[in-house]
Short mmCIF file of C-alpha atoms in Angstrom, two decimals:
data_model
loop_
_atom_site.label_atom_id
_atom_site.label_comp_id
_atom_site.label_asym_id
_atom_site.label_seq_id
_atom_site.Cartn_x
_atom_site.Cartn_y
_atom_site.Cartn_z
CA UNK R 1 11.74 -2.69 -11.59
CA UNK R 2 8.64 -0.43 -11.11
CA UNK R 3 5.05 -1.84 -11.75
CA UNK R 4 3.52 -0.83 -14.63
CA UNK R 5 0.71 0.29 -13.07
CA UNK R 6 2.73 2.80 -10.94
CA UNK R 7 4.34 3.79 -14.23
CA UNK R 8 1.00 5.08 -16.14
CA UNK R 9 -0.34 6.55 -12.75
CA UNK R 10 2.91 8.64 -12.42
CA UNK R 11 2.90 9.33 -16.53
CA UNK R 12 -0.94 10.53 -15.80
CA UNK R 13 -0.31 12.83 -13.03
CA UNK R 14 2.49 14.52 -14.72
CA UNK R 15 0.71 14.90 -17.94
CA UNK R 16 -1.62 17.07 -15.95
CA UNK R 17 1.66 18.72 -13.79
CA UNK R 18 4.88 18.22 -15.31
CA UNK R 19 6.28 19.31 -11.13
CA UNK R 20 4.65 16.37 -9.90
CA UNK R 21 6.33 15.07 -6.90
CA UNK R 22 6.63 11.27 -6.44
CA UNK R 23 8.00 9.63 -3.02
CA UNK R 24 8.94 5.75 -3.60
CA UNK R 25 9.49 4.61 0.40
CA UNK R 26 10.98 1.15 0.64
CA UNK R 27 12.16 1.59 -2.85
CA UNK R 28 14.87 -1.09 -2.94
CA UNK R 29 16.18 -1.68 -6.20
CA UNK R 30 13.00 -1.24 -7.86
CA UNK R 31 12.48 2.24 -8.12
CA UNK R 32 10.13 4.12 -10.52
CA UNK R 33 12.19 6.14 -12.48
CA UNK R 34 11.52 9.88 -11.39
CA UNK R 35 10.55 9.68 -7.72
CA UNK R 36 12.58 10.04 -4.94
CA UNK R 37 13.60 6.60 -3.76
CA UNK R 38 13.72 6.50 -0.27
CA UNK R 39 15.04 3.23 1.24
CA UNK R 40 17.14 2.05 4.76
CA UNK R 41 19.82 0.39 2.39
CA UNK R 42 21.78 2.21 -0.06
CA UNK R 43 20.68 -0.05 -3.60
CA UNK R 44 21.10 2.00 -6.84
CA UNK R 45 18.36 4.11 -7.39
CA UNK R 46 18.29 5.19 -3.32
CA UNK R 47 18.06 9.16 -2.82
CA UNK R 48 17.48 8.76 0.66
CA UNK R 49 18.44 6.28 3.17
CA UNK R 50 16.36 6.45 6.27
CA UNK R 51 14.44 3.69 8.53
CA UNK R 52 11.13 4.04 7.82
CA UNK R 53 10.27 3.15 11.46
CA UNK R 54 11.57 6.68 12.59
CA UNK R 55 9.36 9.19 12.85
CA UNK R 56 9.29 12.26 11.51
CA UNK R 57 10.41 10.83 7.45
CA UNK R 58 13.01 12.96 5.91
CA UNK R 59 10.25 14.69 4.05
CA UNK R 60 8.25 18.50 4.64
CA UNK R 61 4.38 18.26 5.29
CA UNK R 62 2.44 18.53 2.28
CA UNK R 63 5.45 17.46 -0.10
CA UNK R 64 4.40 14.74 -2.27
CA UNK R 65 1.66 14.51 -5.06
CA UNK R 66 2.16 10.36 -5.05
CA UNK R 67 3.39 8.49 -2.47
CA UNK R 68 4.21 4.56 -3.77
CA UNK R 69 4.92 2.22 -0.90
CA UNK R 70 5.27 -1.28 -2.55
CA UNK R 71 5.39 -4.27 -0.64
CA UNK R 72 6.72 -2.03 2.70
CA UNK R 73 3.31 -1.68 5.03
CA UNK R 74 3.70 -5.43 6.45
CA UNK R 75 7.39 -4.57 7.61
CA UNK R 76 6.17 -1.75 9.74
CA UNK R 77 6.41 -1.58 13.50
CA UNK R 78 3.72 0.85 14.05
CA UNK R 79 1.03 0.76 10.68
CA UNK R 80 -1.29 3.28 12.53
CA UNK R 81 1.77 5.89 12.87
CA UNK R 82 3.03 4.78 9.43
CA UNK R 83 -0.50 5.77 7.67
CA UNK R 84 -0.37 9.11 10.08
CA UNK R 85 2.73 9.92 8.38
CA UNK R 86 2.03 8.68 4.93
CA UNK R 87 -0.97 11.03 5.44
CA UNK R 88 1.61 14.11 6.98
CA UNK R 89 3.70 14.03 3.88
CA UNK R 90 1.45 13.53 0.95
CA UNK R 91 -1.12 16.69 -0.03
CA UNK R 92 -4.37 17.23 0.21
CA UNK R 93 -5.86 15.15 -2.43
CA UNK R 94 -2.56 13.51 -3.00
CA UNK R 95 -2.14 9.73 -4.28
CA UNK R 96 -1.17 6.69 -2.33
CA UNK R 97 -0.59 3.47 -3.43
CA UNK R 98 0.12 0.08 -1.27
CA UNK R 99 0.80 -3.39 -2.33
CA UNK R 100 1.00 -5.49 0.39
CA UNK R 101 1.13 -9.85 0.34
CA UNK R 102 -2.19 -10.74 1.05
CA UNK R 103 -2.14 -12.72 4.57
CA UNK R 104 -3.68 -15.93 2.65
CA UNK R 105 -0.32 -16.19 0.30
CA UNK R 106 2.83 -18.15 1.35
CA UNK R 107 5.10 -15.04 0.84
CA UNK R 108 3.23 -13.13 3.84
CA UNK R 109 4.78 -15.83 6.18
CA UNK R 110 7.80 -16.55 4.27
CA UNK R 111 10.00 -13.16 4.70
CA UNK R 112 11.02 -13.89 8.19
CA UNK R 113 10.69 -9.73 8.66
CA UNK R 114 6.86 -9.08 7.58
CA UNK R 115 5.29 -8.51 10.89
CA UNK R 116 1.92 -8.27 9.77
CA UNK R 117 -0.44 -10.22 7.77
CA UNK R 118 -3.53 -8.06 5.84
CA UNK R 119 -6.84 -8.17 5.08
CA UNK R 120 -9.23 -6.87 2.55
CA UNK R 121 -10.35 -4.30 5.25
CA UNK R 122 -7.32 -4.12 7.56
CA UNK R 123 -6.64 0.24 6.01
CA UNK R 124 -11.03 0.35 6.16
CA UNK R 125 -10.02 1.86 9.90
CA UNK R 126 -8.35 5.09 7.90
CA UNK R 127 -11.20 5.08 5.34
CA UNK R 128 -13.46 8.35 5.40
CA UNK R 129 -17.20 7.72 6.15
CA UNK R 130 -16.15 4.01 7.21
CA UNK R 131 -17.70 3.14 11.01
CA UNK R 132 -13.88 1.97 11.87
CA UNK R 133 -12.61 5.11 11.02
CA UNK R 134 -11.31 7.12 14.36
CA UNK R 135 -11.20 4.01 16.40
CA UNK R 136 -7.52 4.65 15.99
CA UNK R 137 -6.60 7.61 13.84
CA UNK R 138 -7.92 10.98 13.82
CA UNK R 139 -6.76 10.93 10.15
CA UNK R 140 -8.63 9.89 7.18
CA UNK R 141 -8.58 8.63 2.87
CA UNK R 142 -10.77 8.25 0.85
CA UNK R 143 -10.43 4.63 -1.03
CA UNK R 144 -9.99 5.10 -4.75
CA UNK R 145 -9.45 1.28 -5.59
CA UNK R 146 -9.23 -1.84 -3.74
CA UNK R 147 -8.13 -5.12 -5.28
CA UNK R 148 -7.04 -8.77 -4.77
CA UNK R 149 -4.17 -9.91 -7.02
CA UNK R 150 -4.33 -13.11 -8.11
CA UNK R 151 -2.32 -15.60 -10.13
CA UNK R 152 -2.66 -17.24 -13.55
CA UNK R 153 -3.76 -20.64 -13.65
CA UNK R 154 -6.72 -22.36 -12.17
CA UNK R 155 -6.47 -21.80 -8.36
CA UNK R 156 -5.83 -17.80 -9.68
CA UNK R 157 -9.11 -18.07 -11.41
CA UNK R 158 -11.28 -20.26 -8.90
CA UNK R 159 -9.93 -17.46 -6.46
CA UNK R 160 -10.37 -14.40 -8.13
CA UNK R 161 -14.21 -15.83 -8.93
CA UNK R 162 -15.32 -16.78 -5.36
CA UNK R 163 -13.81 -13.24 -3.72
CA UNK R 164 -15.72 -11.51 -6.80
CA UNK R 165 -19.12 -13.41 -5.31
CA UNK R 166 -17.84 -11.89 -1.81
CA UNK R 167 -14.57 -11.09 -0.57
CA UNK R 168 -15.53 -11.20 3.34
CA UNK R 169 -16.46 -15.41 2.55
CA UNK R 170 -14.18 -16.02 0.48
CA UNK R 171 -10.78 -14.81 3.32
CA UNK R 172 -13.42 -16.47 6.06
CA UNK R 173 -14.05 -19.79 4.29
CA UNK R 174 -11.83 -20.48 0.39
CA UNK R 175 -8.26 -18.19 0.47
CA UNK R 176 -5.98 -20.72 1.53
CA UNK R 177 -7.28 -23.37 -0.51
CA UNK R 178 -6.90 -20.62 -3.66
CA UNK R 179 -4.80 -17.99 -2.20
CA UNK R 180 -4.26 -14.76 -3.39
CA UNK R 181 -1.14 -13.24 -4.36
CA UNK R 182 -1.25 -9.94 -2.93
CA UNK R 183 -3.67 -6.39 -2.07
CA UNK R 184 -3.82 -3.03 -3.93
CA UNK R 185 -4.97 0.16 -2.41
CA UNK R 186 -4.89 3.16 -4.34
CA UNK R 187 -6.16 6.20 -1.53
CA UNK R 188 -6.17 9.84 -1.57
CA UNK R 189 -5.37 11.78 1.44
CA UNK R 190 -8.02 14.04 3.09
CA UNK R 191 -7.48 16.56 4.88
#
C-alpha cells in the first residue's frame, strides 16, 4: 500500500499536469496507483522488473516528473551511482522522495539485505550549496524537506523532542535510547 503522503504529492502534481509521470523503483507490492512500478521481483502491481543495481535503469533521461523510492536506498550497492541515476532519469526540477530506516531503529539491522545504515545528513553530500557537495558527485538537489519519523508513545515523543532541540546531539548522544523509526527526504533535481 502507498503512503499517503506519496498519494497527495502525486494527486498535487497532476492537478497542475494531468501527464505527470511517476516512477515507483523498489515498488514491491506497495505501489502507488498510477506510477510505473518498477521492481526486481514480479509482485502485482510490477511494470518493470529490473535490478536496480544495474546501471543504466530501464528508463530515458529526463523521463519522470516524481521519482518515489520507498524504503530501497539502504539496499543499494553503490548510493553515489544510485543518486547519479535517480538524478539522470528524473527532470529538471523533478520530485524525489526517499524513506529510508533510520540507522538508530532495529529494522535498519534487522533485514539481513540493508547494506547501509543513514543519517540525518548522509544525501547533505548531493545537496546544492552544501560544503559536502562534489566531494563525490558532480550532481546536485536541492532539499525540499527533511524529517525524522518517529513512533507513538513516549520514547516517539521524548525522541521526536530532543532531535527537534538538535538533530546532530540527539543521533551523537539520545537515538538509541529513543530511536527513530525512519528518514524522509523530499529533493528536487537540479540541473
Amino acid at each position: 500500500m502507498a503512503f499517503q503522503r506519496d498519494i497527495e504529492l502525486f494527486n498535487q502534481l497532476k492537478e497542475q499536469n494531468p501527464k505527470v509521470r511517476v516512477g515507483d523503483l523498489g515498488c514491491g507490492r506497495g505501489k502507488l496507483s498510477g506510477a510505473w512500478g518498477f521492481d526486481l521481483r514480479p509482485h502485482d502491481g510490477v511494470d518493470v522488473l529490473c535490478n536496480l543495481d544495474r546501471f543504466p535503469w530501464p528508463l530515458k533521461d529526463n523521463s519522470l516528473d516524481l521519482l518515489l523510492f520507498n524504503n530501497v536506498i539502504e539496499h543499494m550497492l553503490d548510493i553515489v551511482t544510485t543518486m547519479e541515476e535517480i538524478h539522470r532519469v528524473v527532470k529538471q526540477e523533478g520530485l524525489v522522495v526517499i524513506r529510508t530506516p533510520h540507522f538508530s531503529h532495529p529494522e535498519s539491522f534487522r533485514d539481513p539485505t540493508h547494506r547501509w545504515h543513514l543519517t540525518w545528513e548522509s544525501l547533505d553530500y548531493f545537496q546544492a550549496g552544501n560544503e559536502k557537495l562534489g566531494l563525490y558527485a558532480d550532481f546536485s538537489f536541492r532539499v525540499l524537506h527533511k524529517e525524522l519519523i518517529f513512533g507513538s508513545g513516549v520514547k516517539g515523543l521524548v525522541g521526536r523532542l530532543l532531535a527537534k532541540l538538535s538533530v546532530r546531539r540527539y543521533e551523537k548522544y539520545y537515538c538509541h535510547c529513543y530511536p527513530s523509526n525512519g528518514l524522509y527526504f523530499q529533493l528536487q533535481v537540479i540541473k
